[in-house]
Coordinates of N, CA and C in Angstrom, one line a residue:
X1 N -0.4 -11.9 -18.4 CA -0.2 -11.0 -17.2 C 0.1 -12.0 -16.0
X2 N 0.9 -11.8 -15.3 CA 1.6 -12.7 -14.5 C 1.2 -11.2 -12.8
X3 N 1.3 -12.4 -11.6 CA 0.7 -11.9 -10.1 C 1.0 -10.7 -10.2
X4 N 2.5 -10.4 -10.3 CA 3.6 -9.1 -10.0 C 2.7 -7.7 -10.7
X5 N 2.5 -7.9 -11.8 CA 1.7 -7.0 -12.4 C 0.3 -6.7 -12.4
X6 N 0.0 -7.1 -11.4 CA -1.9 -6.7 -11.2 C -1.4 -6.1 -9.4
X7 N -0.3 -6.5 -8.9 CA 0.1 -6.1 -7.3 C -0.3 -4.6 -7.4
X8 N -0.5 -4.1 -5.8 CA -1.0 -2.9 -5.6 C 0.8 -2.1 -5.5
X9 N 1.5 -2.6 -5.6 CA 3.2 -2.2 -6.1 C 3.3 -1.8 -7.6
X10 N 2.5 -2.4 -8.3 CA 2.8 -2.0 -10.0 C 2.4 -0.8 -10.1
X11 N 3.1 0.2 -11.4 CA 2.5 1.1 -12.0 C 1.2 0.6 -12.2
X12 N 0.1 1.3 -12.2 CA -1.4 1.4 -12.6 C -1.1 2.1 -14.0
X13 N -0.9 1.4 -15.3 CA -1.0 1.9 -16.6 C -2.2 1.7 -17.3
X14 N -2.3 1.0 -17.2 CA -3.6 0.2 -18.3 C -4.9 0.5 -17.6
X15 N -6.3 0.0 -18.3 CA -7.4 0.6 -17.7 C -7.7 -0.5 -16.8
X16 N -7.3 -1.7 -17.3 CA -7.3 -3.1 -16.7 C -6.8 -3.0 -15.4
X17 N -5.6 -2.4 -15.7 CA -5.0 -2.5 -13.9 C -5.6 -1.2 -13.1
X18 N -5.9 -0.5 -13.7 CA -6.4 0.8 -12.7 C -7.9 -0.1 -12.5
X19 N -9.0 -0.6 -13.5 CA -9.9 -0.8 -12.4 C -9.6 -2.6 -11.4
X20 N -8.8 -3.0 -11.5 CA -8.4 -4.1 -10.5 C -7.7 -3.1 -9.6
X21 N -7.3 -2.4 -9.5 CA -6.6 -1.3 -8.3 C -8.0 -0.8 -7.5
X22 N -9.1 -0.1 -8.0 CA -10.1 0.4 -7.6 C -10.8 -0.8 -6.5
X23 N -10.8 -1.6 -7.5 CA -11.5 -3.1 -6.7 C -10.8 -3.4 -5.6
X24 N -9.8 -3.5 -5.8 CA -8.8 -4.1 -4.5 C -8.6 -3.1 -3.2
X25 N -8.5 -1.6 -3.3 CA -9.2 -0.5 -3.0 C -10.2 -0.8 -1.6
X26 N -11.4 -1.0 -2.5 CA -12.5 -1.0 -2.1 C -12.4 -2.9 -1.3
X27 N -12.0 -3.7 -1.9 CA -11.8 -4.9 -1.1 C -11.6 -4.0 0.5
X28 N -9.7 -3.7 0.5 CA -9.4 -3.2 1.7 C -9.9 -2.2 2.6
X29 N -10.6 -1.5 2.1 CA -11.8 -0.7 2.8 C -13.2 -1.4 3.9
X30 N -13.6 -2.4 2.9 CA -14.7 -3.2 3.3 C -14.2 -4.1 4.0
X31 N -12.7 -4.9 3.9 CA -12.6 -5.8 4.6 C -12.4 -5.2 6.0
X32 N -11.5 -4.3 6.3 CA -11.6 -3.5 7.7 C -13.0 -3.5 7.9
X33 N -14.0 -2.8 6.7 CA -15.4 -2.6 7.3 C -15.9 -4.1 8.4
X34 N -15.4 -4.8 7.9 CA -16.1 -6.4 8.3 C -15.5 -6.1 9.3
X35 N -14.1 -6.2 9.8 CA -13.7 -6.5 10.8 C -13.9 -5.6 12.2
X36 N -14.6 -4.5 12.2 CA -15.4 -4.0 13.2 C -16.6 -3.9 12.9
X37 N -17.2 -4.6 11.6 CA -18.5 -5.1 11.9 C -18.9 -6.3 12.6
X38 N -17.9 -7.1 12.7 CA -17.6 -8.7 13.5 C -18.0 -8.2 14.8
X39 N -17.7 -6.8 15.4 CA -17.5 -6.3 16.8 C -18.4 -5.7 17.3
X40 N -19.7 -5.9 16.3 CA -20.4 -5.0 16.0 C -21.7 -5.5 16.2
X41 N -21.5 -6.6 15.7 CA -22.8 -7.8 15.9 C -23.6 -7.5 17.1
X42 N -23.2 -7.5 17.8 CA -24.3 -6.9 19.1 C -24.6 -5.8 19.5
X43 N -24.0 -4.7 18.3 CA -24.0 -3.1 19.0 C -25.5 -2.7 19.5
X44 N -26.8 -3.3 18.5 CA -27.4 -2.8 18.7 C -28.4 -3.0 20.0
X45 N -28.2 -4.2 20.6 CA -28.4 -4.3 22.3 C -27.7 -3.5 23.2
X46 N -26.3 -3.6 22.7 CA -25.8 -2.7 24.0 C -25.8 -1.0 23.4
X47 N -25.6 -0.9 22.0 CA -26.0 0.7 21.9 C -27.4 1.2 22.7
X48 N -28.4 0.3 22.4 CA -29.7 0.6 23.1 C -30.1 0.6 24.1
X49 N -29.1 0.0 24.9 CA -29.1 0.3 26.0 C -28.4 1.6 26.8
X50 N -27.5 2.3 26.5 CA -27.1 3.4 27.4 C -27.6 4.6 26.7
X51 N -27.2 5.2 27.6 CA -28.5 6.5 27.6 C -27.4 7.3 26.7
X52 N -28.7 8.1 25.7 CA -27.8 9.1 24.5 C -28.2 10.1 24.6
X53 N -27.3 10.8 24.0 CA -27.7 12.4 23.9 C -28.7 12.3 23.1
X54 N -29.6 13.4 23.6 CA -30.7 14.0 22.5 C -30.4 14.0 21.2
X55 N -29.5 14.5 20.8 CA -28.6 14.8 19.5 C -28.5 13.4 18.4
X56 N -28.1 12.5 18.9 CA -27.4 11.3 19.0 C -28.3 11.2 17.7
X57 N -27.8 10.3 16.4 CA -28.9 9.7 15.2 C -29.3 8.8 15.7
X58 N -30.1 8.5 14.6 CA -30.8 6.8 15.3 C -30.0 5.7 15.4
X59 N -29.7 4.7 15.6 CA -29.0 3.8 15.2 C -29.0 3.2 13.8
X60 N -29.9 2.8 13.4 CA -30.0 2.6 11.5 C -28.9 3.2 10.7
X61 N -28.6 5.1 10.8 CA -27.9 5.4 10.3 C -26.4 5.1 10.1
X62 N -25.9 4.4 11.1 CA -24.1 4.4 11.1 C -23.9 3.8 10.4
X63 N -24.8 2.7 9.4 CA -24.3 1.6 8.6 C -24.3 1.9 7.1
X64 N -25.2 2.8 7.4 CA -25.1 3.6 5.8 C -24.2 4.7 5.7
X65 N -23.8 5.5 6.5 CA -22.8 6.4 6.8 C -21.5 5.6 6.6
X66 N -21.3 4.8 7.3 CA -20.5 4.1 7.3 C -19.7 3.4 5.9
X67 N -20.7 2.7 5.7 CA -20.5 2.6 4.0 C -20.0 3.6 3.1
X68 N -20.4 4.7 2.9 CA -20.7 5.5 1.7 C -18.9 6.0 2.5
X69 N -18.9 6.2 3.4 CA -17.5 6.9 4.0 C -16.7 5.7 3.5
X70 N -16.7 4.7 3.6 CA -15.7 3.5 3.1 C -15.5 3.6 1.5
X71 N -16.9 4.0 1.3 CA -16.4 3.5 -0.7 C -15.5 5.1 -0.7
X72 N -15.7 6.3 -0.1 CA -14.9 7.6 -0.8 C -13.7 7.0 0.1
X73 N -13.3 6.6 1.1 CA -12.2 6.2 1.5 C -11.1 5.7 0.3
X74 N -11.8 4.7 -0.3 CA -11.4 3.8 -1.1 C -10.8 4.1 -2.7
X75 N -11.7 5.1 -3.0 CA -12.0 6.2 -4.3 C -10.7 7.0 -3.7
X76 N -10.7 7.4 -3.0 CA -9.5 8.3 -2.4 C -7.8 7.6 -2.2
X77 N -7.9 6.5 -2.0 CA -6.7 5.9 -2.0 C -6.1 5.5 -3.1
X78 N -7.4 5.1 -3.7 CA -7.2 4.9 -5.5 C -6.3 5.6 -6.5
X79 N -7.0 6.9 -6.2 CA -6.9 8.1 -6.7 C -5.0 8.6 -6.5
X80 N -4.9 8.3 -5.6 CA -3.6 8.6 -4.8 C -2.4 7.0 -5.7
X81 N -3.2 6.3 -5.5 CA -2.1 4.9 -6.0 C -2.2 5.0 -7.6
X82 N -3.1 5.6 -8.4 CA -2.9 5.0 -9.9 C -1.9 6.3 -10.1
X83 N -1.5 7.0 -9.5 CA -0.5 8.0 -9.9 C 1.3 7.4 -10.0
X84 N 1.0 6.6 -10.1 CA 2.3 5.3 -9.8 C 2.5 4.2 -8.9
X85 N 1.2 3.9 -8.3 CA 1.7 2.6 -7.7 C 1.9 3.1 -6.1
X86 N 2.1 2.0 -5.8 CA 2.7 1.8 -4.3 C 3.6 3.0 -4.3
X87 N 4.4 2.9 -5.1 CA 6.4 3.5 -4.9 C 6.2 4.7 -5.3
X88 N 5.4 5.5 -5.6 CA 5.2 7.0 -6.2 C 4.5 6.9 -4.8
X89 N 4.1 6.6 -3.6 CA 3.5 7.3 -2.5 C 3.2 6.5 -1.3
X90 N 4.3 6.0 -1.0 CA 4.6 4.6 0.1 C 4.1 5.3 1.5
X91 N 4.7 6.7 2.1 CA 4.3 7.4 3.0 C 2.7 7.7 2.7
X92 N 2.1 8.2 2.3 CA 0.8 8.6 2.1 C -0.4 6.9 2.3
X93 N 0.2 6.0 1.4 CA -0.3 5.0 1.6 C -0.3 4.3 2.3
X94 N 0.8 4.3 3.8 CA 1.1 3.4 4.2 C 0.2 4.2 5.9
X95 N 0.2 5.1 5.8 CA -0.5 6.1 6.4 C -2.2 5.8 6.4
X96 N -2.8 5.5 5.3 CA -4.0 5.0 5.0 C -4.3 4.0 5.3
X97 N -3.4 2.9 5.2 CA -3.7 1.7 5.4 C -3.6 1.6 7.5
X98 N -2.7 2.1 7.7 CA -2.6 2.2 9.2 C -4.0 3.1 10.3
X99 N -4.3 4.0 9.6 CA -5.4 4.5 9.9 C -6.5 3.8 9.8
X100 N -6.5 2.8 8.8 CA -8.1 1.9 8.7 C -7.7 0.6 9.5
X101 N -6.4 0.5 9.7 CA -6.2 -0.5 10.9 C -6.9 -0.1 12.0
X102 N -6.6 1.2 12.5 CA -6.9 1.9 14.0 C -8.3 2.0 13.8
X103 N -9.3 2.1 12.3 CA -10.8 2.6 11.9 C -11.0 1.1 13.3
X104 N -10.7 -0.3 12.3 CA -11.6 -1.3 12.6 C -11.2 -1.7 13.5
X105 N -10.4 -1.2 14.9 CA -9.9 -1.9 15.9 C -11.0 -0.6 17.0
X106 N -11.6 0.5 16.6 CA -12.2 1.2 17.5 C -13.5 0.4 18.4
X107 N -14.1 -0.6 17.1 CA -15.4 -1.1 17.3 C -15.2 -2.4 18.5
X108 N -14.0 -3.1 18.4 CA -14.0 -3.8 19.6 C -13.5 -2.8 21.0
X109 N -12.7 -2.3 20.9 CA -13.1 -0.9 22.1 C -14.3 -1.0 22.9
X110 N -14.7 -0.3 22.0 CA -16.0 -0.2 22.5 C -17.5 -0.6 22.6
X111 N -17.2 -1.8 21.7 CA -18.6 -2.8 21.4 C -18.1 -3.6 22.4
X112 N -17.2 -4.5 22.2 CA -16.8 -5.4 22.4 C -16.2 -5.5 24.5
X113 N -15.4 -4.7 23.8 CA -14.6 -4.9 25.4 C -15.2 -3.6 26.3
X114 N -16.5 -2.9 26.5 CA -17.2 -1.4 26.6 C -15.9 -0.7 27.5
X115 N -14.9 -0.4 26.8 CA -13.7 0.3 27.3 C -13.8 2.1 26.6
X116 N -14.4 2.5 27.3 CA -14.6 4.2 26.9 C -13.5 5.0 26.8
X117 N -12.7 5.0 27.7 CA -11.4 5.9 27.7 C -10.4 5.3 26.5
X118 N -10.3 4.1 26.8 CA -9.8 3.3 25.4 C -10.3 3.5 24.3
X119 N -11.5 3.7 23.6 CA -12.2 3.6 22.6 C -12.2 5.4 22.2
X120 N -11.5 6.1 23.7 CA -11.4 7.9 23.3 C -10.2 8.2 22.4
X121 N -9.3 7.3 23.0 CA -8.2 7.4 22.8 C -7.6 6.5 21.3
X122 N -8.3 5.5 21.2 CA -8.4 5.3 19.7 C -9.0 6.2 18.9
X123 N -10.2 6.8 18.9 CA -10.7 7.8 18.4 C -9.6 9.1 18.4
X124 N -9.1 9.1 19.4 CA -8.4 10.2 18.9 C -6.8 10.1 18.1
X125 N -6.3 9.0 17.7 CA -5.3 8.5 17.6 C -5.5 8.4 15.7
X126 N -7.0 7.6 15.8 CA -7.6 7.6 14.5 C -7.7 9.2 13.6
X127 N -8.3 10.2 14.5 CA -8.5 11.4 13.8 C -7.4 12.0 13.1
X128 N -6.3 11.9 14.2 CA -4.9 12.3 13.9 C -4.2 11.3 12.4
X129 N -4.6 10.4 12.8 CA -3.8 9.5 11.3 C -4.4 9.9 10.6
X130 N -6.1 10.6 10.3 CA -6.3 10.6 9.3 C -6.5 12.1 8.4
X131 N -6.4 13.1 9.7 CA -5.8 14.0 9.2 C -4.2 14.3 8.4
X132 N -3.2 13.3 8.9 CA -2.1 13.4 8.5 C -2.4 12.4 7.0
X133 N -3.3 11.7 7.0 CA -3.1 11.1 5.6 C -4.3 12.0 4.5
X134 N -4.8 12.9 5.2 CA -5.5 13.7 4.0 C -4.8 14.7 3.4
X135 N -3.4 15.3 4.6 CA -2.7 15.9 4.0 C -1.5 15.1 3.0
X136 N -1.3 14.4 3.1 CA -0.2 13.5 2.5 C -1.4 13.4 1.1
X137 N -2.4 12.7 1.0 CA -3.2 12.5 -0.4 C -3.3 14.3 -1.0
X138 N -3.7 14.8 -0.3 CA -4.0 16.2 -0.7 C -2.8 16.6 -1.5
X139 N -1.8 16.6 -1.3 CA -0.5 17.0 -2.1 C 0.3 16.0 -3.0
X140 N -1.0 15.3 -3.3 CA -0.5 13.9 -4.7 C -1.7 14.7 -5.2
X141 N -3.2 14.5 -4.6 CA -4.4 14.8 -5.4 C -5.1 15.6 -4.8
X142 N -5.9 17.0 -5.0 CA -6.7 17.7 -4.1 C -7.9 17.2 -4.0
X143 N -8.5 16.2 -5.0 CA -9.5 15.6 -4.9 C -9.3 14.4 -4.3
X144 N -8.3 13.6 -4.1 CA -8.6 12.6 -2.8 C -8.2 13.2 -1.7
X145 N -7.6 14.0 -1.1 CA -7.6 14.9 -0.2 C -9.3 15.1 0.7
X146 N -10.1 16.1 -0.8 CA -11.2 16.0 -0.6 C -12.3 15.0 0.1
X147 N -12.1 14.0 -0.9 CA -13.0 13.1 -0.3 C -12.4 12.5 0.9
X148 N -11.5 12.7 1.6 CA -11.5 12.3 3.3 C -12.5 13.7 4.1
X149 N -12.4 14.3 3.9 CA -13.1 15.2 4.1 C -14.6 15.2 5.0
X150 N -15.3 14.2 4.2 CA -16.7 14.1 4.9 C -16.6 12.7 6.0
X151 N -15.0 11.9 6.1 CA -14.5 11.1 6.9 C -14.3 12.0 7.9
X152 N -13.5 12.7 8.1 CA -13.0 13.6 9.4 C -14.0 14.5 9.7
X153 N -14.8 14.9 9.3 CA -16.2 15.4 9.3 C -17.2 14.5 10.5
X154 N -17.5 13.2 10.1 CA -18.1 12.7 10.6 C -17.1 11.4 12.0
X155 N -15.8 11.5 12.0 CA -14.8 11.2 12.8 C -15.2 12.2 14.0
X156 N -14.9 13.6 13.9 CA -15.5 15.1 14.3 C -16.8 14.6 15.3
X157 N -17.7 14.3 14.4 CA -19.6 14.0 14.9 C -19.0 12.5 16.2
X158 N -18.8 11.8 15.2 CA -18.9 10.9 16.1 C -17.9 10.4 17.2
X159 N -16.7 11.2 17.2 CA -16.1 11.5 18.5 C -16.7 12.4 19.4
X160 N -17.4 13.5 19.5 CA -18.6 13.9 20.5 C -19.2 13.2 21.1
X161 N -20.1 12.5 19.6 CA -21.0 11.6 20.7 C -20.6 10.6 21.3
X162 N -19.1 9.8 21.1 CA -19.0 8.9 22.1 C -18.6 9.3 23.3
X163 N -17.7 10.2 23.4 CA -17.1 10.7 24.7 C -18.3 11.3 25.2
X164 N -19.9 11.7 24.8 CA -20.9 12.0 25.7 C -21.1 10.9 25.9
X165 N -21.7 9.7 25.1 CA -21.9 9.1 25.3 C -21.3 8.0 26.7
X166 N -20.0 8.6 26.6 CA -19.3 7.4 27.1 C -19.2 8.5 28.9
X167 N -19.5 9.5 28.8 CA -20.1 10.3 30.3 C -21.2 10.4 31.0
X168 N -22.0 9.9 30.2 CA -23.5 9.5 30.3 C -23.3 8.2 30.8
X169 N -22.4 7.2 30.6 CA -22.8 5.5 31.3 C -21.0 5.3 31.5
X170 N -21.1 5.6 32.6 CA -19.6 5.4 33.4 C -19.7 4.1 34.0
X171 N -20.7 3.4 34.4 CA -20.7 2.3 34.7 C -20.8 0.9 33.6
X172 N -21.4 1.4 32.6 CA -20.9 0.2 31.5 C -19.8 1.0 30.6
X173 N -19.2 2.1 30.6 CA -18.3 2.2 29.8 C -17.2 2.1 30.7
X174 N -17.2 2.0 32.2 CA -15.8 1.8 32.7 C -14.7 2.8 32.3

């Protein structure tokens, strides 16, 4: 087996290359995960610090949430690529991958640079990509469709809380 044929461009035929597709998947999921976890390293001083809605989970939660939403992310893209590869669904996938660009670029936003209106407006930019890419998977697979589902669900939750959030502390969210 030679590079070309394990590429996330090959048909997914064999079980071999479907589970190296899953892995690689789940690579590109987690590595965005890292890269607004990088941004993140200090969330929990400056999350603890501005005042939250009643509502608001604890902090602990977002990283297990977070996770479990990354692996169905992932499972969902999968699902969508072993139906041919890259070239059976360039739009739908290229849609996914741009949406998890916009995922790990929200956490410097708002960790990093405490830019609220910025970090609204990624959030809102994010929900929209990723409604357009549930419907784009949805009509290759209704089950990866599905599993965005509890992503825009909790996209939903936690666009609330930041925009309270981020009306609640006008002075560190600028």
């Amino acid at each position: 087996m030679n590079a070309t044929s394990l590429s996330m461009t090959a048909q997914p035929s064999s079980k071999g290359r479907q589970v190296l597709g899953l892995i690689g998947w789940l690579l590109l999921c987690f590595a965005a995960a890292g890269v607004g976890g990088l941004a993140s390293a200090n969330a929990a001083g400056f999350y603890g610090e501005l005042t939250r809605p009643d509502w608001a989970p604890p902090a602990w939660l977002f990283g297990p949430v977070w996770s479990a939403l990354y692996t169905l992310m992932a499972i969902s893209a999968w699902l969508v690529w072993r139906r041919g590869g890259w070239a059976a669904a360039p739009g739908a996938l290229s849609l996914f991958v741009v949406q998890l660009a916009v995922n790990a670029s929200w956490s410097w936003f708002f960790f990093v640079w405490h830019l609220g209106a910025a970090s609204l407006a990624v959030q809102v930019v994010l929900l929209v990509l990723v409604l357009a890419t549930l419907v784009a998977f949805w009509r290759r697979s209704a089950l990866a469709g599905a599993l965005l589902l509890p992503y825009v669900a909790w996209l939903g939750f936690a666009g609330a809380l930041m925009t309270t959030v981020w009306r609640l502390n006008p002075a560190q969210l600028g």
